[in-house]
XYZ file of N, CA and C in Angstrom:
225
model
N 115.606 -196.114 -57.025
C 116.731 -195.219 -56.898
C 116.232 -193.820 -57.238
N 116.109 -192.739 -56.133
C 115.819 -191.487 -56.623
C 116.442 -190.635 -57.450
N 118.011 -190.751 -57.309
C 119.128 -190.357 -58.368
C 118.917 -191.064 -58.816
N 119.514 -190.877 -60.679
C 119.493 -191.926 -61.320
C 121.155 -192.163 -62.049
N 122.131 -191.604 -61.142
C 123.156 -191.109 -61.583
C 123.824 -191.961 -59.880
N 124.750 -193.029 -60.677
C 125.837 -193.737 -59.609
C 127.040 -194.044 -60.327
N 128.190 -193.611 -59.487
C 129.852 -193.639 -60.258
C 130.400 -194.855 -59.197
N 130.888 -195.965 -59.898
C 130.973 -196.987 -59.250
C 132.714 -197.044 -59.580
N 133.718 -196.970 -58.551
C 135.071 -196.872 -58.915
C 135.271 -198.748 -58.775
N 136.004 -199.250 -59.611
C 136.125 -201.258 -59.137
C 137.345 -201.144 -59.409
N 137.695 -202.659 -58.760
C 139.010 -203.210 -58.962
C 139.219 -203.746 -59.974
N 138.364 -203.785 -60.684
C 138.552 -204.615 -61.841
C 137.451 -204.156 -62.938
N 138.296 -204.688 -64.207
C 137.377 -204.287 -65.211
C 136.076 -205.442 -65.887
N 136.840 -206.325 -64.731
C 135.608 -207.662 -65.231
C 134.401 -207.518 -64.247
N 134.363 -206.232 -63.637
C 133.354 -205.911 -62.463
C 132.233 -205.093 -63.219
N 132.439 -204.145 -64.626
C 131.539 -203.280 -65.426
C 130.232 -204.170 -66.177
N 130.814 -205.239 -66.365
C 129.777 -205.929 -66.944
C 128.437 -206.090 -66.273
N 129.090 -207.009 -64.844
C 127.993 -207.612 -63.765
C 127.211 -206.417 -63.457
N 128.191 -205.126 -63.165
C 127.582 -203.544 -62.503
C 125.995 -203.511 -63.776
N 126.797 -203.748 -65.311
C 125.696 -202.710 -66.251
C 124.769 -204.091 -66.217
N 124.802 -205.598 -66.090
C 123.284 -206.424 -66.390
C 122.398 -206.287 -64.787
N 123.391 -205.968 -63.692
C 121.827 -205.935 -62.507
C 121.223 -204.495 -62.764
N 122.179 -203.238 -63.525
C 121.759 -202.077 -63.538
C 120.298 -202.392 -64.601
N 120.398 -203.093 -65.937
C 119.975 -203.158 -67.108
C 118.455 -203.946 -66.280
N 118.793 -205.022 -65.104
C 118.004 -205.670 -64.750
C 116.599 -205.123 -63.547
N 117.391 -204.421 -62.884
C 116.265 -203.918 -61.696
C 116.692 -202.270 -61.594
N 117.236 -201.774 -62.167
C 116.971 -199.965 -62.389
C 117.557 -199.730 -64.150
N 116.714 -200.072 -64.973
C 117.193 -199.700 -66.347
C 116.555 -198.196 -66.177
N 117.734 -197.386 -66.996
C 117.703 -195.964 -67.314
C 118.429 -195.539 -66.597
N 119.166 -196.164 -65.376
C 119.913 -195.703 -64.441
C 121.286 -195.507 -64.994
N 121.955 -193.846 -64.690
C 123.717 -193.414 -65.500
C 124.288 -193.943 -64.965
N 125.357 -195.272 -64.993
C 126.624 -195.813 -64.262
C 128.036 -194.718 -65.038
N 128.428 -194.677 -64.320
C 129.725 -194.452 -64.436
C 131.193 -195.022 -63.953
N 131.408 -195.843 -64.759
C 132.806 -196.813 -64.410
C 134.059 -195.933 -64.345
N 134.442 -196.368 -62.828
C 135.868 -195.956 -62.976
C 136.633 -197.649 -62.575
N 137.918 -197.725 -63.629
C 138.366 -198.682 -63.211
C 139.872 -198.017 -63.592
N 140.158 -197.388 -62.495
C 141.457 -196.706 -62.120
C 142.916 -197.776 -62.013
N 144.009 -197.561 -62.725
C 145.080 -198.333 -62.154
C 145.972 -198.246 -61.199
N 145.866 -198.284 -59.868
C 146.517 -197.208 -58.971
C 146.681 -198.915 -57.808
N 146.058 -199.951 -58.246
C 146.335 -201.130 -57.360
C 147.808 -201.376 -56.682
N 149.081 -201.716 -57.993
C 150.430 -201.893 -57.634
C 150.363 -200.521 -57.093
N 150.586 -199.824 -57.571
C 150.897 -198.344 -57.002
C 151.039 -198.521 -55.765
N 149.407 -198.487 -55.268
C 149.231 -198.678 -53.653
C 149.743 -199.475 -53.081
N 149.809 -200.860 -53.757
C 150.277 -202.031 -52.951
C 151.884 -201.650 -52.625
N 152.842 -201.365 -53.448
C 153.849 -200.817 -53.456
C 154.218 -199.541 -52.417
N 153.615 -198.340 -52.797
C 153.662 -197.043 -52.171
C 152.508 -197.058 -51.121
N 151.819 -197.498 -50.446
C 150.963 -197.251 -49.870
C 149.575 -196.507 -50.426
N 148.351 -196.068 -49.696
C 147.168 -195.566 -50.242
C 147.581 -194.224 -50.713
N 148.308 -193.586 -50.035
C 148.739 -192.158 -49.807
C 148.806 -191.921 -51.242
N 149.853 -193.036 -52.062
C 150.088 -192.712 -53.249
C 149.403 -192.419 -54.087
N 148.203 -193.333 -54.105
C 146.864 -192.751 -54.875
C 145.703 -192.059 -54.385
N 145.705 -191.729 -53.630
C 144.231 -190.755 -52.845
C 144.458 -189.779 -53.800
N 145.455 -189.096 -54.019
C 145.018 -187.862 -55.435
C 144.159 -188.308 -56.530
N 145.063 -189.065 -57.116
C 144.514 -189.857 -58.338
C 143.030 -190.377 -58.410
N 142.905 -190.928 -56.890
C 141.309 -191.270 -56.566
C 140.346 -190.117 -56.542
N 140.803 -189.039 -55.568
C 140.134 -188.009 -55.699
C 139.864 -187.034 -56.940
N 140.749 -186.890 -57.397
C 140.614 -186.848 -58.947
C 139.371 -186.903 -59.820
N 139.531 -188.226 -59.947
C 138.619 -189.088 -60.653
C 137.338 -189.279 -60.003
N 137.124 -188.973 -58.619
C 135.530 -188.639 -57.864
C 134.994 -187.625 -57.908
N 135.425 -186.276 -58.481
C 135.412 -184.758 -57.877
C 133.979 -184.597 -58.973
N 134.129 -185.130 -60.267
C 132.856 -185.248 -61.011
C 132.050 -185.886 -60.754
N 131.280 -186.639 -59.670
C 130.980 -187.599 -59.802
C 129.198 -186.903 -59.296
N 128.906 -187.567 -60.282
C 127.292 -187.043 -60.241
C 126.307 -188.554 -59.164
N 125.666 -187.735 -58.556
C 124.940 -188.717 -57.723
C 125.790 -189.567 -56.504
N 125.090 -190.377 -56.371
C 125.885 -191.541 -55.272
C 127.608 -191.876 -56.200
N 128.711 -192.446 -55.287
C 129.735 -193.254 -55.368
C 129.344 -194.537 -54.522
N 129.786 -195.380 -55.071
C 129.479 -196.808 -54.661
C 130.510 -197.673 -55.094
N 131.518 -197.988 -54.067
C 132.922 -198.601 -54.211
C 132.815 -199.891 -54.325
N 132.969 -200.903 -55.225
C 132.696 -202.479 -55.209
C 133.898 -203.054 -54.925
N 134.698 -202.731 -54.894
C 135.911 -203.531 -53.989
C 135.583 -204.713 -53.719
N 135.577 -205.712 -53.599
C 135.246 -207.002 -52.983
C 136.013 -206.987 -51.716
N 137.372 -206.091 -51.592
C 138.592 -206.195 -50.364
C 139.247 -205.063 -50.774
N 139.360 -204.503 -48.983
C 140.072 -203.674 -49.318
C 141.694 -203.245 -49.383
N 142.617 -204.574 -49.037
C 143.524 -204.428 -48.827
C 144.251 -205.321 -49.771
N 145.876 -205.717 -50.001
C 146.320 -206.339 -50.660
C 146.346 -207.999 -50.439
């Protein structure tokens, strides 16, 4: 990884773990940055619209690569 700086937004917070042992495992020293935003009901409810601020938001710092782990992207 030439950056060593990746902001990984998940659906879940049981997703930070797995993110920091392959990080710890095949790029140690590498900056993660977890976002685990609550904006799921929101969306599911109001549509994406509702949170694209909130998302954007929370990306506008984002040093290096974003790398979305979503497993799915819809409800």
């Amino acid at each position: 990884m030439t950056d060593r700086h990746l902001t990984l937004p998940h659906t879940s917070p049981v997703q930070v773990p797995v993110f920091d042992a392959l990080r710890d495992r095949d790029h140690p020293g590498a900056v993660l940055r977890h976002l685990v935003p609550d904006p799921l009901e929101r969306a599911r409810e109001h549509g994406a619209s509702a949170v694209a601020p909130d998302l954007r938001e929370a990306l506008a710092g984002a040093q290096g690569r974003v790398w979305v782990t979503a497993p799915r992207s819809g409800p």
